Coordinates of C-alpha atoms in Angstrom, one line a residue:
M1 CA -61.6 84.8 93.2
T2 CA -59.8 84.3 96.5
Q3 CA -61.2 85.5 99.8
K4 CA -58.2 87.9 100.2
N5 CA -59.0 89.5 96.8
S6 CA -62.7 89.6 97.7
Q7 CA -62.0 91.4 100.9
K8 CA -59.9 94.0 99.2
E9 CA -62.6 94.7 96.6
I10 CA -65.4 94.9 99.2
N11 CA -63.5 97.3 101.3
T12 CA -62.7 99.5 98.3
K13 CA -66.3 99.7 97.2
S14 CA -67.6 100.3 100.7
Q15 CA -65.6 103.4 101.5
L16 CA -68.5 105.7 100.9
S17 CA -71.1 103.4 102.5
I18 CA -72.7 105.4 105.3
T19 CA -75.1 103.8 107.8
A20 CA -78.5 105.4 108.7
K21 CA -77.1 106.2 112.1
D22 CA -74.1 108.0 110.6
R23 CA -76.4 109.9 108.3
R24 CA -78.5 111.2 111.2
L25 CA -75.3 112.2 113.0
I26 CA -74.0 114.1 110.0
L27 CA -77.4 115.8 109.5
A28 CA -77.6 116.8 113.2
I29 CA -74.1 118.3 113.1
I30 CA -75.0 120.3 109.9
D31 CA -78.2 121.5 111.6
L32 CA -76.4 122.5 114.9
V33 CA -73.6 124.4 113.1
A34 CA -76.1 126.2 110.9
L35 CA -78.5 127.0 113.8
N36 CA -76.0 128.1 116.4
G37 CA -73.7 129.7 113.8
G38 CA -76.6 131.6 112.3
F39 CA -77.7 132.8 115.8
L40 CA -74.2 133.9 116.7
L41 CA -73.9 135.8 113.4
S42 CA -77.3 137.5 113.9
L43 CA -76.1 139.0 117.2
V44 CA -73.7 141.1 115.2
F45 CA -76.6 143.2 114.1
R46 CA -77.2 144.3 117.7
P47 CA -75.1 147.1 119.0
D48 CA -74.5 145.6 122.4
Y49 CA -72.8 142.4 121.1
E50 CA -69.6 141.7 119.2
L51 CA -68.8 138.6 117.1
N52 CA -66.2 136.6 119.0
W53 CA -65.7 133.3 120.9
K54 CA -66.0 135.2 124.2
L55 CA -69.7 135.6 123.5
V56 CA -70.0 131.8 123.4
I57 CA -67.9 131.3 126.5
D58 CA -69.8 133.9 128.5
H59 CA -73.2 132.7 127.5
P60 CA -73.1 128.9 127.0
V61 CA -76.8 128.6 128.3
W62 CA -78.0 130.4 125.2
F63 CA -76.6 127.8 122.9
F64 CA -77.5 124.8 125.0
L65 CA -81.1 126.1 125.3
L66 CA -81.3 126.7 121.5
T67 CA -79.9 123.2 120.8
G68 CA -82.4 121.6 123.2
L69 CA -85.4 123.4 121.8
W70 CA -84.3 122.4 118.2
F71 CA -84.2 118.7 119.1
F72 CA -87.5 118.9 121.1
W73 CA -89.4 120.4 118.2
G74 CA -87.5 118.4 115.7
Y75 CA -88.5 115.2 117.4
L76 CA -92.2 116.1 117.2
F77 CA -91.9 117.1 113.5
Q78 CA -89.7 114.1 112.6
I79 CA -87.1 116.2 110.8
Y80 CA -84.5 113.4 111.0
D81 CA -86.6 111.1 108.9
L82 CA -83.8 110.3 106.4
E83 CA -86.1 109.4 103.5
K84 CA -87.9 112.8 103.8
A85 CA -84.6 114.6 104.2
C86 CA -83.4 113.4 100.8
R87 CA -86.5 114.4 98.9
F88 CA -87.0 117.9 97.5
T89 CA -90.7 117.8 98.2
T90 CA -90.4 116.9 101.9
A91 CA -87.0 118.2 103.0
F92 CA -87.5 121.9 103.6
F93 CA -91.0 122.7 105.0
P94 CA -90.5 120.7 108.2
V95 CA -87.1 122.4 108.8
L96 CA -88.6 125.8 108.1
S97 CA -91.4 125.1 110.6
V98 CA -89.1 123.8 113.3
G99 CA -86.6 126.6 112.7
F100 CA -89.1 129.3 113.4
L101 CA -90.7 127.4 116.3
T102 CA -87.3 126.9 117.9
L103 CA -86.2 130.5 117.5
G104 CA -89.6 131.9 118.4
T105 CA -89.8 129.8 121.6
F106 CA -86.1 130.7 122.4
T107 CA -86.7 134.4 122.2
L108 CA -89.6 134.2 124.6
V109 CA -87.8 132.2 127.4
P110 CA -87.2 134.8 130.2
Y111 CA -83.8 135.3 131.8
L112 CA -82.1 132.4 129.9
A113 CA -82.2 133.8 126.4
P114 CA -80.8 137.2 125.3
L115 CA -82.9 140.2 126.1
L116 CA -85.3 141.2 123.4
P117 CA -83.9 144.0 121.2
P118 CA -85.5 147.5 121.4
S119 CA -86.4 147.5 117.7
R120 CA -88.0 144.9 115.3
S121 CA -85.2 144.7 112.8
P122 CA -82.6 142.8 115.0
L123 CA -85.4 140.5 116.2
F124 CA -86.3 139.7 112.6
I125 CA -82.6 139.1 111.7
T126 CA -82.3 136.8 114.7
L127 CA -85.1 134.7 113.3
F128 CA -84.2 134.9 109.7
V129 CA -80.4 134.3 109.6
P130 CA -80.4 130.9 111.4
V131 CA -83.3 129.6 109.4
V132 CA -81.6 130.5 106.2
G133 CA -78.5 128.7 107.4
L134 CA -80.6 125.6 108.2
L135 CA -82.2 125.6 104.8
V136 CA -78.8 126.0 103.1
G137 CA -77.3 123.2 105.2
R138 CA -80.2 120.9 104.4
G139 CA -79.9 121.7 100.7
V140 CA -76.2 120.8 100.7
Y141 CA -77.0 117.5 102.5
L142 CA -79.8 116.7 100.0
L143 CA -77.7 117.4 96.9
V144 CA -74.7 115.4 98.2
F145 CA -76.4 112.4 99.9
R146 CA -79.0 111.8 97.1
Q147 CA -76.1 110.6 95.0
S148 CA -76.1 106.8 94.4
I149 CA -72.5 106.6 95.5
F150 CA -73.6 107.1 99.1
R151 CA -76.4 104.5 99.0
R152 CA -75.8 101.3 100.8
K153 CA -75.9 98.3 98.4
V154 CA -78.1 95.6 99.8
L155 CA -78.3 91.9 99.1
I156 CA -81.4 90.1 100.4
L157 CA -80.8 86.5 101.6
G158 CA -84.0 84.7 100.9
A159 CA -86.4 85.3 98.0
G160 CA -89.5 84.1 99.8
G161 CA -92.3 86.1 101.4
A162 CA -90.0 87.8 104.0
G163 CA -87.5 88.7 101.4
R164 CA -90.1 90.2 99.1
T165 CA -91.6 92.1 101.9
I166 CA -88.4 93.8 103.0
C167 CA -87.6 94.6 99.4
Q168 CA -90.9 96.4 99.1
V169 CA -90.2 98.2 102.4
F170 CA -86.9 99.5 100.8
Q171 CA -88.9 100.8 97.9
E172 CA -91.3 102.6 100.2
H173 CA -89.1 103.8 103.0
G174 CA -85.5 103.6 102.0
Q175 CA -85.0 104.4 98.3
T176 CA -82.7 107.3 98.9
I177 CA -80.6 105.3 101.5
Y178 CA -80.5 101.8 100.2
E179 CA -80.0 100.2 96.8
V180 CA -81.2 96.6 96.5
V181 CA -78.9 94.7 94.1
G182 CA -80.8 91.4 94.2
F183 CA -81.6 88.2 96.1
I184 CA -79.8 85.1 97.2
D185 CA -81.8 81.9 97.5
D186 CA -80.9 78.1 97.6
D187 CA -84.1 77.1 95.7
P188 CA -82.8 76.1 92.2
E189 CA -86.2 76.9 90.7
K190 CA -85.7 80.6 91.6
F191 CA -82.3 81.0 90.0
G192 CA -82.4 83.5 87.1
K193 CA -85.9 84.7 88.0
L194 CA -86.8 88.3 88.8
V195 CA -88.7 89.8 91.7
T196 CA -91.3 92.4 90.8
F197 CA -94.0 94.2 92.7
N198 CA -97.6 95.0 91.8
H199 CA -99.4 98.2 92.8
Q200 CA -100.6 96.7 96.0
G201 CA -97.0 96.2 97.1
R202 CA -96.9 92.4 97.1
G203 CA -93.9 90.6 95.7
E204 CA -94.2 87.8 93.1
L205 CA -91.6 85.7 91.4
Q206 CA -92.0 85.9 87.6
D207 CA -90.1 84.7 84.6
Q208 CA -90.4 88.0 82.8
K209 CA -88.1 91.0 83.1
A210 CA -88.2 92.7 86.6
S211 CA -86.2 94.9 88.8
F212 CA -84.5 92.6 91.3
P213 CA -82.8 89.3 90.1
V214 CA -82.2 86.1 92.1
L215 CA -78.4 86.2 91.7
G216 CA -77.5 82.7 93.0
S217 CA -77.2 80.5 96.0
S218 CA -75.7 81.0 99.4
S219 CA -72.6 79.0 98.3
Q220 CA -71.8 82.0 95.9
L221 CA -72.5 84.6 98.6
L222 CA -68.9 85.8 99.0
E223 CA -68.3 86.1 95.3
I224 CA -71.6 88.0 94.7
V225 CA -70.9 90.4 97.6
A226 CA -67.5 91.2 96.2
A227 CA -68.6 91.6 92.6
R228 CA -71.6 93.8 93.5
G229 CA -69.9 95.9 96.2
V230 CA -72.5 94.8 98.7
T231 CA -72.3 96.5 102.1
M232 CA -75.4 95.1 103.8
I233 CA -77.0 91.6 103.8
V234 CA -80.6 91.3 105.0
L235 CA -81.2 87.8 106.5
S236 CA -84.8 87.1 105.4
I237 CA -84.9 83.4 106.3
T238 CA -87.5 82.4 108.9
H239 CA -86.0 79.0 109.7
D240 CA -82.7 78.2 111.4
I241 CA -79.6 78.7 109.2
S242 CA -77.1 75.9 108.5
G243 CA -73.6 75.8 109.9
E244 CA -72.2 76.3 106.5
L245 CA -74.2 79.5 105.9
Y246 CA -73.4 80.7 109.4
Q247 CA -69.7 80.5 108.5
V248 CA -70.2 82.4 105.2
L249 CA -72.1 85.1 107.0
T250 CA -69.3 85.3 109.6
D251 CA -66.8 85.8 106.8
C252 CA -68.9 88.6 105.4
L253 CA -68.9 90.3 108.9
Q254 CA -65.1 90.0 109.0
Q255 CA -65.1 91.8 105.7
E256 CA -67.1 94.7 107.2
V257 CA -70.4 93.7 105.5
E258 CA -73.3 94.3 107.9
V259 CA -75.7 91.4 108.4
V260 CA -79.1 92.4 109.6
P261 CA -82.1 90.2 110.4
M262 CA -85.1 91.1 108.3
P263 CA -87.6 91.7 111.2
L264 CA -85.3 94.1 113.0
L265 CA -84.6 96.2 109.8
H266 CA -88.3 96.1 109.0
E267 CA -89.1 97.4 112.4
Q268 CA -86.5 100.3 112.1
L269 CA -87.8 101.4 108.8
T270 CA -91.6 101.1 109.3
G271 CA -92.2 101.3 113.1
K272 CA -94.0 97.9 112.8
V273 CA -93.0 94.3 113.9
P274 CA -93.6 91.9 110.9
V275 CA -95.3 89.1 112.9
E276 CA -96.1 87.1 109.8
H277 CA -92.4 86.9 108.9
I278 CA -90.9 86.1 112.3
G279 CA -90.8 82.3 111.9
N280 CA -88.8 80.7 114.7
H281 CA -87.6 84.1 116.0
W282 CA -90.4 84.5 118.5
S283 CA -88.4 86.8 120.7
V284 CA -88.7 89.6 118.1
A285 CA -92.5 89.8 118.9
M286 CA -92.2 88.8 122.6
P287 CA -89.3 90.7 124.0
L288 CA -88.1 89.3 127.3
E289 CA -87.1 92.7 128.5
Q290 CA -89.2 95.8 127.7
P291 CA -90.1 99.0 129.7
G292 CA -93.5 97.6 130.7
T293 CA -91.8 95.0 133.0
R294 CA -90.3 97.7 135.3
L295 CA -92.1 99.0 138.4
I296 CA -90.8 102.5 138.0
W297 CA -92.3 102.7 134.5
H298 CA -95.7 101.6 135.8
A299 CA -95.6 104.1 138.6
G300 CA -94.6 107.0 136.3
K301 CA -97.1 106.1 133.7
R302 CA -99.9 105.8 136.3
I303 CA -99.1 109.3 137.7
F304 CA -99.1 110.6 134.1
D305 CA -102.5 109.0 133.4
I306 CA -104.0 110.4 136.6
I307 CA -102.9 114.0 135.8
L308 CA -104.0 113.9 132.2
S309 CA -107.3 112.1 132.9
S310 CA -108.1 114.6 135.6
L311 CA -107.6 117.4 133.1
G312 CA -109.6 115.5 130.5
L313 CA -112.5 115.0 132.8
L314 CA -112.5 118.7 133.5
L315 CA -112.6 119.4 129.8
L316 CA -115.3 116.8 129.4
G317 CA -117.4 118.5 132.0
L318 CA -117.2 121.8 130.1
L319 CA -118.1 120.3 126.8
F320 CA -120.7 117.8 128.0
P321 CA -123.8 120.1 127.8
F322 CA -123.0 121.2 124.2
I323 CA -122.2 117.6 123.0
T324 CA -125.4 116.3 124.6
L325 CA -127.5 119.0 122.9
A326 CA -125.9 118.3 119.5
I327 CA -126.4 114.5 119.8
R328 CA -130.0 114.9 121.0
L329 CA -130.9 117.2 118.1
D330 CA -129.3 115.1 115.5
S331 CA -130.7 111.6 116.2
A332 CA -132.8 109.6 118.7
G333 CA -131.1 107.4 121.2
P334 CA -128.9 107.6 124.3
I335 CA -126.1 110.2 124.7
L336 CA -123.6 107.7 126.1
Y337 CA -123.2 104.0 125.6
T338 CA -120.9 101.4 126.9
Q339 CA -119.2 98.4 125.3
K340 CA -117.3 95.4 126.6
R341 CA -113.7 95.6 125.7
M342 CA -110.6 93.5 126.5
G343 CA -108.2 95.1 129.0
R344 CA -104.8 94.2 130.3
H345 CA -104.2 90.5 130.9
G346 CA -107.5 89.7 129.1
K347 CA -109.7 91.3 131.8
Q348 CA -113.0 92.5 130.4
I349 CA -113.8 96.2 131.0
R350 CA -116.7 98.5 130.1
V351 CA -115.6 101.6 128.1
F352 CA -117.6 104.7 127.8
K353 CA -118.2 106.6 124.5
F354 CA -120.4 109.3 123.1
R355 CA -122.9 107.7 120.7
S356 CA -121.8 108.4 117.2
M357 CA -124.0 105.9 115.3
V358 CA -127.7 105.5 114.9
E359 CA -129.6 103.7 117.7
D360 CA -129.3 99.9 117.6
A361 CA -126.5 99.9 115.0
E362 CA -125.6 96.4 116.2
K363 CA -128.7 94.5 117.0
D364 CA -127.6 90.9 116.8
R365 CA -123.8 90.7 116.8
A366 CA -120.6 92.7 116.7
V367 CA -119.9 94.2 113.3
W368 CA -116.6 95.7 112.0
A369 CA -116.9 99.5 111.4
K370 CA -116.5 100.5 107.8
V371 CA -115.0 103.5 106.0
N372 CA -117.8 106.0 105.5
D373 CA -120.1 103.8 107.6
S374 CA -123.7 104.6 106.8
R375 CA -124.6 104.0 110.5
V376 CA -122.6 107.0 111.6
T377 CA -124.7 110.1 112.3
R378 CA -123.8 113.6 111.1
V379 CA -122.7 114.7 114.6
G380 CA -121.1 111.4 115.2
R381 CA -118.9 112.0 112.1
V382 CA -117.6 115.2 113.6
L383 CA -117.1 113.5 117.0
R384 CA -115.1 110.7 115.4
R385 CA -112.9 113.0 113.3
T386 CA -112.0 115.1 116.4
H387 CA -111.7 112.0 118.7
V388 CA -114.2 113.7 121.0
D389 CA -116.4 110.6 121.0
E390 CA -113.6 108.9 123.1
F391 CA -113.5 111.6 125.8
P392 CA -115.7 109.6 128.3
Q393 CA -112.9 107.1 128.4
F394 CA -111.0 109.6 130.6
W395 CA -113.1 108.0 133.4
N396 CA -111.7 104.5 132.5
I397 CA -108.2 106.0 132.6
F398 CA -108.8 107.7 135.9
K399 CA -110.0 104.3 137.4
G400 CA -106.9 102.6 136.1
E401 CA -108.6 100.3 133.6
M402 CA -107.0 102.1 130.6
S403 CA -104.0 104.4 129.9
V404 CA -103.8 107.6 128.0
V405 CA -101.5 105.9 125.5
G406 CA -101.6 102.2 124.5
P407 CA -103.1 99.7 122.1
R408 CA -106.7 100.5 121.4
P409 CA -109.0 98.1 123.5
E410 CA -110.7 95.5 121.2
R411 CA -114.0 93.8 121.7
P412 CA -113.8 90.3 123.2
E413 CA -115.6 88.7 120.2
F414 CA -113.0 90.1 117.9
V415 CA -110.0 89.2 120.2
N416 CA -110.9 85.6 120.4
E417 CA -111.4 85.4 116.6
L418 CA -108.2 87.2 115.7
A419 CA -106.1 85.4 118.2
E420 CA -106.8 82.1 116.4
E421 CA -105.7 83.5 113.0
I422 CA -103.0 86.1 113.8
P423 CA -99.8 85.0 115.6
F424 CA -98.9 86.8 118.8
Y425 CA -102.2 88.7 118.8
R426 CA -102.6 88.3 122.6
V427 CA -99.2 89.9 123.3
R428 CA -101.0 93.3 123.0
L429 CA -102.9 92.4 126.1
A430 CA -99.6 92.6 128.1
V431 CA -100.2 96.4 128.5
K432 CA -103.2 98.5 129.4
P433 CA -105.3 99.6 126.4
G434 CA -105.2 103.3 125.6
M435 CA -107.2 106.2 124.2
A436 CA -104.4 107.2 121.9
G437 CA -101.9 104.7 120.4
W438 CA -99.0 104.2 118.0
A439 CA -101.3 102.1 115.7
L440 CA -104.0 104.7 115.8
I441 CA -101.9 107.6 114.5
H442 CA -100.4 105.4 111.7
Q443 CA -103.3 103.1 110.7
G444 CA -106.4 104.6 112.2
Y445 CA -109.3 102.4 113.4
G446 CA -109.4 98.8 112.1
A447 CA -112.2 97.9 109.8
S448 CA -111.2 94.3 108.9
K449 CA -108.9 91.4 109.9
D450 CA -106.3 92.7 107.5
D451 CA -106.4 96.0 109.3
S452 CA -106.1 94.2 112.6
L453 CA -102.8 92.5 111.5
I454 CA -101.3 95.9 110.6
K455 CA -102.5 97.4 113.9
L456 CA -100.9 94.5 115.8
Q457 CA -97.6 95.2 114.0
Y458 CA -97.7 98.7 115.3
D459 CA -98.9 97.7 118.8
L460 CA -96.0 95.3 119.2
Y461 CA -93.6 98.0 118.2
Y462 CA -95.1 100.2 120.9
I463 CA -94.8 97.5 123.5
K464 CA -91.2 97.0 122.7
H465 CA -90.3 100.7 122.7
Q466 CA -92.5 102.2 125.4
S467 CA -91.1 105.5 126.7
F468 CA -92.4 108.8 127.9
W469 CA -90.9 110.4 124.8
L470 CA -92.8 108.0 122.6
D471 CA -96.0 108.6 124.6
F472 CA -95.6 112.4 124.3
Y473 CA -95.1 112.1 120.5
I474 CA -98.2 109.9 120.1
L475 CA -100.3 112.4 122.1
W476 CA -98.9 115.3 120.0
R477 CA -99.8 113.5 116.7
T478 CA -103.3 112.6 118.1
V479 CA -103.9 116.3 119.0
I480 CA -102.8 117.3 115.5
D481 CA -105.1 114.7 113.9
A482 CA -108.0 115.9 116.0
V483 CA -107.4 119.6 115.2
T484 CA -107.1 118.9 111.5
L485 CA -110.1 116.5 111.5
R486 CA -108.0 113.6 110.3
G487 CA -109.6 111.1 112.7
R488 CA -111.8 108.3 111.6

């Protein structure tokens, strides 16, 4: 098969290939048309409005405000998670919640939104019609884009640990968006073998029948891409690629086949940096430029920390007598205790916490906390589930030793031990530790070295993508976890 013919076949098969970015754009357009169109239609049921374009021209603030509130609440409820948007069980409830929150907030904004109607019926219609439009739009999107013809056909270059890991990520986070057709690998012993996955999600090469075959070597890449209609190649090789392979990948790019490094795609799909599969690409885990290097970010974050820690200390003062009484009645020992933790740049700090374990829980050495740890008291269990045991750390934040949001501070004994075994572990010391964190809302508190590796993956993602929006989302999720008792 000639390269010209290959290009023609690839282009023909990739006409319906839609990237994740394009999917989100399509979904956003559907939502905005449904939301604003439904709102405009609902105004017909009020005697003081007529359905025409003049209404939009005369009151553009209404529609801009409605759109802004939709994206604000939608960000907090993650309604543009594409995997959830294409599943019947997860597609509609978040949209229903965000729809009513958006319209409810919108109707209560004074002066900018339309005046409240004199009777309840038009108000009910204003809330009901746009939400119905949103649900119908999401239903259409779900039915159309669940079809296999719209999935991106993916070829994974490298059937080693990195390749198997990203394949498993596709199964967990991208089944409705991507379709893995197989692997390419230059190891002759892997040709004709199949990649399967056990219940723990770890890939293993086996001779028996499995889901994803090793289709051939990199010298056959163009032919396989053309024959299988591949639209994306995931580069899962941790070492430097040869000049010959580089040329083949360039040919694929010229034929509109996307080539994506495994660590970057893994990061986009999971919110984690796969440190164990970075290989020579150290810049993925240690970005040369990230928000934390800018002075304006440090200044803004410090102001943010002072404001929130001041409010937190005020709340702590109100709750302190009741928490003290509860701890005292439940078990013997001090109300507060301090621990040495590793702060920014490896500086040791003393963090304050309400005691949630029995007295002298660690007599001789530092011990990892366990799930359903028997050392935790009855009151301590409640304090942990609501994160109230961490409230005294508002004082650490106020002093500038910690931040409201950041990687959780670890004990020096554990840091030294983990840094020897986990690559890039000390990178998390580049920022101030925090009370709330990206790793905390996804993984919870670590109870082992394996947990620490997963936490580090989340922490590195946070360090690379720091922003006030991300901090706000983390705080939102932390509050939700505390209210619903989903803490430790």
